[in-house]
Structure formats: structure tokens, C-alpha cells
Amino acid sequence: MFKTTKLTAAVLALALAGPLAAQDGTPKAGGTLNVVIQPEPPSLMIGLVQNGPTQMVGGDIYESLLRYDFDLKPEGQLAESWEISEDGKTYTFKLRKGVVFHDGEPFTSADVEFSMDKFLRETHSRMRTYMEHVESIETPDDYTVVFKLKQPFGPFIGIFEAGTAPMIPKHIYEGTDFANNPANNTPIGTGPFKFDKWEKGSFIHLVKNEDYYMEGKPYVDEVYYHVIPDAASRAVAYETGKVDVLPGGSVENFDVARIQAMDNTCITDKGWEYFGPLSWMWVNNDNKPLDDVKVRKAIMHGIDREFAKDALWNGLGKVATGPLSSSTRFYDGDTPDISYDPDQAKALLAESSYNGETIRILGLPYGETWQRWAEAVKQNLSEIGMTTEIVPSDVAGWNQKVADRDFDLAFTYLYQYGDPALGVSRTYMGDNAAPGSPWNNVADYQNPETDKLFDAAALMASPDDRMAAYKTIQDKIVEDVPNIWLLELGFPTIYRCDVKNPVNTAFGVNDGFRDVWIDK
Amino acid sequence: MIRFILGRLIKAVFILLAILVFNFLLIHAAPGDPAAVMAGEAGAADEKFLADLRANFGLDQPLYVQLWLYIKGAVQLDLGYSFRQQMPVAEMIGDRLPATLLLTGVAFVLSLVLGVAAGVAASARQGRWGDTIISTFALLFYATPLFWVALMATLVFSVWLEWLPGFGYSTIGAGYTGLAHVLDVAKHLVLPASTLGLFFTAIYMRMTRASMLEVSRLDFVKTARAKGLSRGVIQRRHILRNALLPVITLAGLQAGQIFGGAILTETVFAWPGIGRLMFEAINQRDYNVILGVFYISAAMVLLFNLITDVIYVIVDPRIRLTT
């Protein structure tokens, strides 16, 4: 078992090192793109629903002002140019001219103001907190939008992507009950593809937006998202040629090696830089004996994360070094060592207050890989002398248990949204620890010093100052081990090599298939 | 007869109501609610987001109010609204029902006909090689897990031999109409229907065989033989007719499930039916959808139990109906 996984890891590494489907050749127009969607989204209205599949399909239909390359540098999308004032408090966007929504109405600065100030503030939890920083939005003319901030907010330039700040048609939603507007079933955006048909349980069909504002784009005529509930059947769908793109997480990791050995098959783990999915185990810092930092450190050093990466994740991803993903801004690789060291773990445990109590591990109910991972951790911990039990649950049960803090260790993974102020501070801020939510400071980590730094760093205008602050934060947090960081997850996108450019931004397939063409 | 049926129908209404209340309480006893699931999928949510969702879904009301509203609706055949999918539940079930009926219906007829025929054939050759072969196959299909058969069938017929599509209801994007569409759906139906049917075929076969053998030892069969009736006539008119009663009981049970769908088969073969709808709804705690499917299936089971009882009388005139 171990031997073969090592081998696949090597094969994979080789494949990943190969040239990524870059802009090779002249794009050809036409063709149908068949993509797996899993699970079936509840809705395609990206301003109301923020789950993965909704963003994937919605990313073709809706757009935002910007998009971001693999290094999270902004590129223009609906905005032609933008300017940030010296003091970091004024953001001016110049919009593209001649952009129309799918129903033919023009897209103007009024739509930007409506989307950001009215719609998303009402419906979008993350946007609500970001908009707290905004003093006013001005629209001097149809193609200019000026955001005036209360104080500098460094991450602000990073929020203009379709999943966070989709541009929503004012003429359809103004004055309506957003959540129950019948138009939610026939989404209208400015994106490269228009909604055509959704046969629930079978497929979602999008067609080319003929009036798209970019010359010649999109190249493909239509996109089918296939709903296939069983992971093995999704693998078969690719093997039998029914689908051409398997977005990250579509098939079980142990099937990846077999599939990518097929002819005309490419694989990439790019396209997740903005999300920076980082997995960890929540540690219930309020429960004995986990309130003892030595116990937490023992667990941290007692877990073989290289093994998990190679055996469970096919060698994809990276072993985490602390609370930030390496693709997130202000990541500091030089934090205290938390690598696998069972001897040190045993020594720490011997000095600690641990007396053989049974530690409850709540696995993540997201399929085979996660289940096996919980088993591997159980094994690791028994080797350093801890007694554990795995608590089974389904998704709803998991949410409830984590929200109620009814666990000792709980697997999770969360997105970081490119900036520690957007996706990391929420996990460690002392005043964000109230039970009832599975995404706040679930571990109940309390450190006034890092709290203060987090608050200050978000509002600093200079990136250098922010870097210095986040470096201290990362050192302090790693020293305290409030959570057991596992892996920066690598979700491979698998696709036929003649499908060009399926992944060319930090959002991967979630950013729509604007630039995709099929070389046939 | 009419009095019997009316009596049973009245009883059925009360049983149905009891089932509804029980299901409602059961589903609300499971941890987590649809708002938490939706927020969980978003990976981030604040208090307002959850509160808005719960208010929108009607989950902010006390449980007994929710129960009362649901029962009131259900009595008027209103199955409520799926807030997750933004659709009336009745419409969602209506969308999925044809696919399920096709799958379970075909599997039902297939397994009943094949199972009874194989059972009769096996009993007629009791102890000889024909019996051994049929019984061995039946045991094999009876004991093999459904999902494994499904996966292997896909692997062999779809991946290796490339004879049949491995999943789905029809070829997406092909735009077939008329006969071409029917053929296309039929092709997609072969694997799921036979997978689902095999298990029941095995059960019917074993039951028919056992029951045939039991009846064939009874005195009236000896009498028939002594009268000089032919072997075939004895098999058909004397033994089979009497041996069918337990088979009918079982068929009545399976028929009740036709409307409930087949969760495993529908999931593996991506068949857009009721079973999958319910399974996904359970995971998402989409209460109204779960209750709606339960409601329909419970009603169908009650209905088919009644039909089964009536069929008993037709098949075996010795049985009398009493409420």
C-alpha cells in the first residue's frame, strides 16, 4: 500500500511539473464543455448562496469588478482600471463601457452601488463585515465608482471577485424581497455564459453569451454541468468520456492516480490560491486536558502529516506550518517547528497533565479520505500513548456538534480568502468565540496580544507594517498551538489536455470558463 | 367488500396522520437544521445570516406550531415548500416521480415475472442440476450487496464492453425526440433496472420455490394426481395458485416501495429519482422534502397493503374480508 502511494506521488509530482496548459496555440471557437458538479447546488444565485457548487456555476454567469492571478494580483474584469489613494482610504474604479446584462440592460455604476451597498450587505455574511469599513460609495458618472473607507483596510482590494462581490442587476432586484425573488431561478449576470436550463438531479445547461464584451470570447458554445451523486460514478463518467473536466474533489483521492494515467489527461493543483484551503483539527481549549499547552504540542508533534499527504492525498498539497496557507498574503514560513516527532510528543505528554482520558475525535463527514484521515490520527495518537475514540456524524450533525463545542478534536478545513484579515483572524480572535457557529474561534483561543495585533494589522495602510504584525502573530499562535494544523489541501483539477485554460486564475474553475477553448 | 375497503381507508387516514407526526418529530430530533447546513456549505456565516434563513424557513417558530402548520397543510394535500430549492415540494416530487416509477416499475415487473418463473422451474426439478443452478444464482444475487453489483455492472458493461451507458437518465445534450428518445432512455434503464431487479428476483424465486414444494406435498395435490391430471395442469392450477399467497404478500410490500424510489441504485447510476431526492434532503435537513417523500411512500404502502388483501380474496376464495 505504502509503496504504491509513494509511486503515485512521484508520478503525480512529475505530471504537475510538466507545462501547465498555458496559452498554447490559437484559440478555436466552438464545442461543448462537460463538467462534473458535486454536490448539486441549491441555487445558482451567487449573491444569496455561497457554497462551492453555486460559485462554480455562478462564476460563469456572474462577474465582479476584478479577478486575481495565481499570485493574487488583481486584473481588470468589469473594471477597466482602478486607483487606491495614498492614504489607503479611497478606491476609484473605472468601469468598462458597453457591458450589458444577459437581458440586454446596460451594466453601470448604479449596479455596483446597489450590489455592494444594498444586496450583498443584506444577504452575504462575509461582505457584511467587509462593508463595515466603507464610509460611502459614490457614483459620479455611469462608469465611475468611488469607495470611501472609514480607515485604511488593506484587504479591501482583494474582495472584488465573483464569489464575494458579484455584480447583481439593480433593475431586477431593487425593491424586492431578495431571497424570494422569482428571478433567482433564472439568474442574470454579465458573465460569459447565460443560464439556459436546469434539470434538477441531472444537469445544468449554460449557453454562450453572444453579446459578451470581450472580442471572440467565450470560445465554447455551451457548458453542461453534470450532476452525478456517486464518486465512483463520477470517475466512470470521465473514463467513458461523458465529462471532460473533474473539478477538485470530484473523485476520491485513491482514484486520481488511475484516472490521470489515462491518455489525453492533464492535472493541476492550481486555482486554489485565493481560497488557500487549510485543514486542521479544532482543539477544544476549554476541555481538560486540552487546556494544557503541552498536551496540544504533544498531539501536534505526534501526528504524521507527511504520511497523510502521501497516503491519503496522493502527495498533493503541503504540510501546514501554522495558521496561514502559504498562498495567503503575509504568510511567514519561519515559524516554530511543529513537525512529526513522536519521541518529543511522548516526552511532552509525560510532563503534561494528561492521565489517559479518552479524547473524542470528530471526523469530517466529507467522504472516504476524511474518514481514513481520522483513523490515521487515532493510530498516531495511540502510538504516543493517548486513548481516543472517533465520533461518527453526518454534515448537519457535524455542524451542530462543532457549533455546540461538543468535541475534543474536530477535523475541519476553511478558506482564507487571500488575506489573514479576511480568512484567518476570525479563527483566533478572542471576542469571536461565542458558541453557536462552526466557523468562528471554535477552539476558544484567548490571547489579548494577538487580538490587538490582528485588529491593528487589518487597518494598516503599508504592506510592510502588515507583514511585520502578521509575522509576530504567526509566531505567537504557533507557540500556543490552539489548533492542530494539518495540510494545505491540494485539490487537483483533472481535465482532457485538449481543453485549454480551464484553470488560469486564483479561483480555478470557480472563475468561469471565459478563456476555455477546445483544441479539436 | 365495499364496506371493507371503506373501513380500511378510514383507518388508513389515521395511520397516515400518526406516521406524519412521528416522522416530523423524528426528523426534528436529528441534530442540525437546514439553515445550519446551508451556512455550513458557505463556510462562513454570521448570526444575521442564520437568523434570516431560519425566519425565512419558518424555523424560528415553536415546534408545535410548525407541526400544526405542517399537518394542516398535509391534510389539504399541500406538501409545503422547499426553501433550499425555492420550489414547492409537490412540484419537486412530481418532477422526480416519472423517473422513479419507470425504474422501480420495470424492476418490479421484471423481478416478479423472472422470480416466479425461475421458482416454478426450480421446484419442478427439485434436487436435480437445474434446481441447483437456479438456486445458486438466486443465493448469489440475494447475498451480494446491491451497490457492489451496481458498480461491477457499470465496470463491465459500461467501461470495459462499452455496451451501455453507466449512469444518467438520457444522453445529455443529444436532443433526441420521439422513438430515439425512448430508445435512449431504455438503454440508460437497463443497468439500474436489472441491478435493482436482481435482488427481488432472487427473493421471489426462493419464496416461490419453497412455497411450491410445500404445497406440492399436500393431500389435494395427491388427489389431483390420482384423478389423472397432467403434470402441467397440477403445477399451474393446483400448486402455483396456492403457492402464490406469500409471493403476493411480498409483492405488495415491494409495490409500496415503488413510489419511495431506490436510494442506492439511483445514487450509483445518477438516476434522477425520488430516492436520491430524499437521501439528499436528509443530508441537507430539508424537512419539507423529507416529510413529503415519507408522506407519499407511507400512503402508497397503505394503499398497496389494501390492494394486496383484496387480491388474496381473488386468488384464494377461502379467505374472507373482515375489518
Short mmCIF file of N, CA and C in Angstrom, two decimals, chain A residues 2 21 36 38 61 77 87 156 159 180 200 234 237 262-263 340 347 364 369 383 396 411 422 457 488 496 501 516:
data_model
loop_
_atom_site.label_atom_id
_atom_site.label_comp_id
_atom_site.label_asym_id
_atom_site.label_seq_id
_atom_site.Cartn_x
_atom_site.Cartn_y
_atom_site.Cartn_z
N PHE A 2 1.82 1.26 0.95
CA PHE A 2 2.62 2.46 1.08
C PHE A 2 3.50 2.67 -0.14
N ALA A 21 -1.31 23.79 -19.03
CA ALA A 21 -1.95 24.24 -20.26
C ALA A 21 -1.90 25.75 -20.35
N VAL A 36 -18.22 18.08 -14.28
CA VAL A 36 -18.92 17.48 -13.14
C VAL A 36 -19.24 18.56 -12.12
N GLN A 38 -20.55 18.81 -8.11
CA GLN A 38 -20.81 17.95 -6.96
C GLN A 38 -20.67 18.76 -5.67
N ILE A 61 -21.82 32.86 -14.82
CA ILE A 61 -22.96 33.74 -15.08
C ILE A 61 -22.70 35.15 -14.55
N GLN A 77 -11.74 43.12 -14.62
CA GLN A 77 -12.79 42.30 -15.21
C GLN A 77 -13.88 43.26 -15.67
N ASP A 87 -3.46 57.54 1.05
CA ASP A 87 -3.78 57.23 2.44
C ASP A 87 -4.52 55.90 2.59
N PHE A 156 -9.07 45.25 1.30
CA PHE A 156 -10.22 45.69 0.50
C PHE A 156 -10.05 45.39 -0.99
N ILE A 159 -11.36 41.90 -2.40
CA ILE A 159 -12.71 41.35 -2.25
C ILE A 159 -13.55 41.39 -3.53
N ASN A 180 -36.55 35.75 -1.98
CA ASN A 180 -37.69 35.06 -2.61
C ASN A 180 -38.06 35.64 -3.98
N LYS A 200 -33.26 19.38 -12.57
CA LYS A 200 -32.79 19.01 -11.23
C LYS A 200 -32.47 17.52 -11.17
N ARG A 234 -18.66 9.20 -10.87
CA ARG A 234 -18.04 10.39 -11.47
C ARG A 234 -16.73 10.02 -12.16
N ALA A 237 -17.65 8.44 -15.31
CA ALA A 237 -18.11 9.45 -16.27
C ALA A 237 -16.93 10.03 -17.03
N MET A 262 -4.63 8.04 -17.67
CA MET A 262 -5.30 7.88 -18.97
C MET A 262 -4.69 8.81 -20.02
N ASP A 263 -4.89 8.43 -21.28
CA ASP A 263 -4.40 9.27 -22.38
C ASP A 263 -5.09 10.62 -22.35
N TYR A 340 6.65 16.30 12.66
CA TYR A 340 6.38 14.98 13.26
C TYR A 340 7.58 14.53 14.07
N ALA A 347 7.55 12.64 25.26
CA ALA A 347 8.16 13.36 26.37
C ALA A 347 7.23 14.47 26.86
N LEU A 364 -14.50 14.66 9.74
CA LEU A 364 -15.28 15.49 8.82
C LEU A 364 -16.05 14.55 7.88
N THR A 369 -11.75 9.87 2.22
CA THR A 369 -10.44 10.38 2.58
C THR A 369 -10.43 10.90 4.02
N GLU A 383 -0.08 5.65 19.32
CA GLU A 383 1.35 5.35 19.36
C GLU A 383 2.11 6.21 20.37
N ALA A 396 -24.87 17.69 8.79
CA ALA A 396 -25.66 18.53 9.68
C ALA A 396 -25.28 18.28 11.14
N PHE A 411 -12.01 17.65 13.02
CA PHE A 411 -11.42 17.98 11.72
C PHE A 411 -12.23 19.10 11.06
N LEU A 422 -9.17 38.60 6.26
CA LEU A 422 -10.44 38.11 5.75
C LEU A 422 -10.73 36.68 6.21
N ALA A 457 -3.38 45.20 12.43
CA ALA A 457 -2.82 44.83 11.13
C ALA A 457 -3.83 45.00 10.01
N GLU A 488 -2.17 22.06 3.93
CA GLU A 488 -2.75 22.95 2.94
C GLU A 488 -3.26 22.02 1.87
N ARG A 496 -9.26 16.88 -19.76
CA ARG A 496 -8.64 16.43 -21.01
C ARG A 496 -7.66 17.51 -21.47
N ASN A 501 -6.90 26.00 -20.86
CA ASN A 501 -7.17 27.08 -19.89
C ASN A 501 -8.34 26.88 -18.93
N VAL A 516 -11.69 29.38 -21.80
CA VAL A 516 -11.51 27.98 -22.21
C VAL A 516 -11.80 27.79 -23.69
#
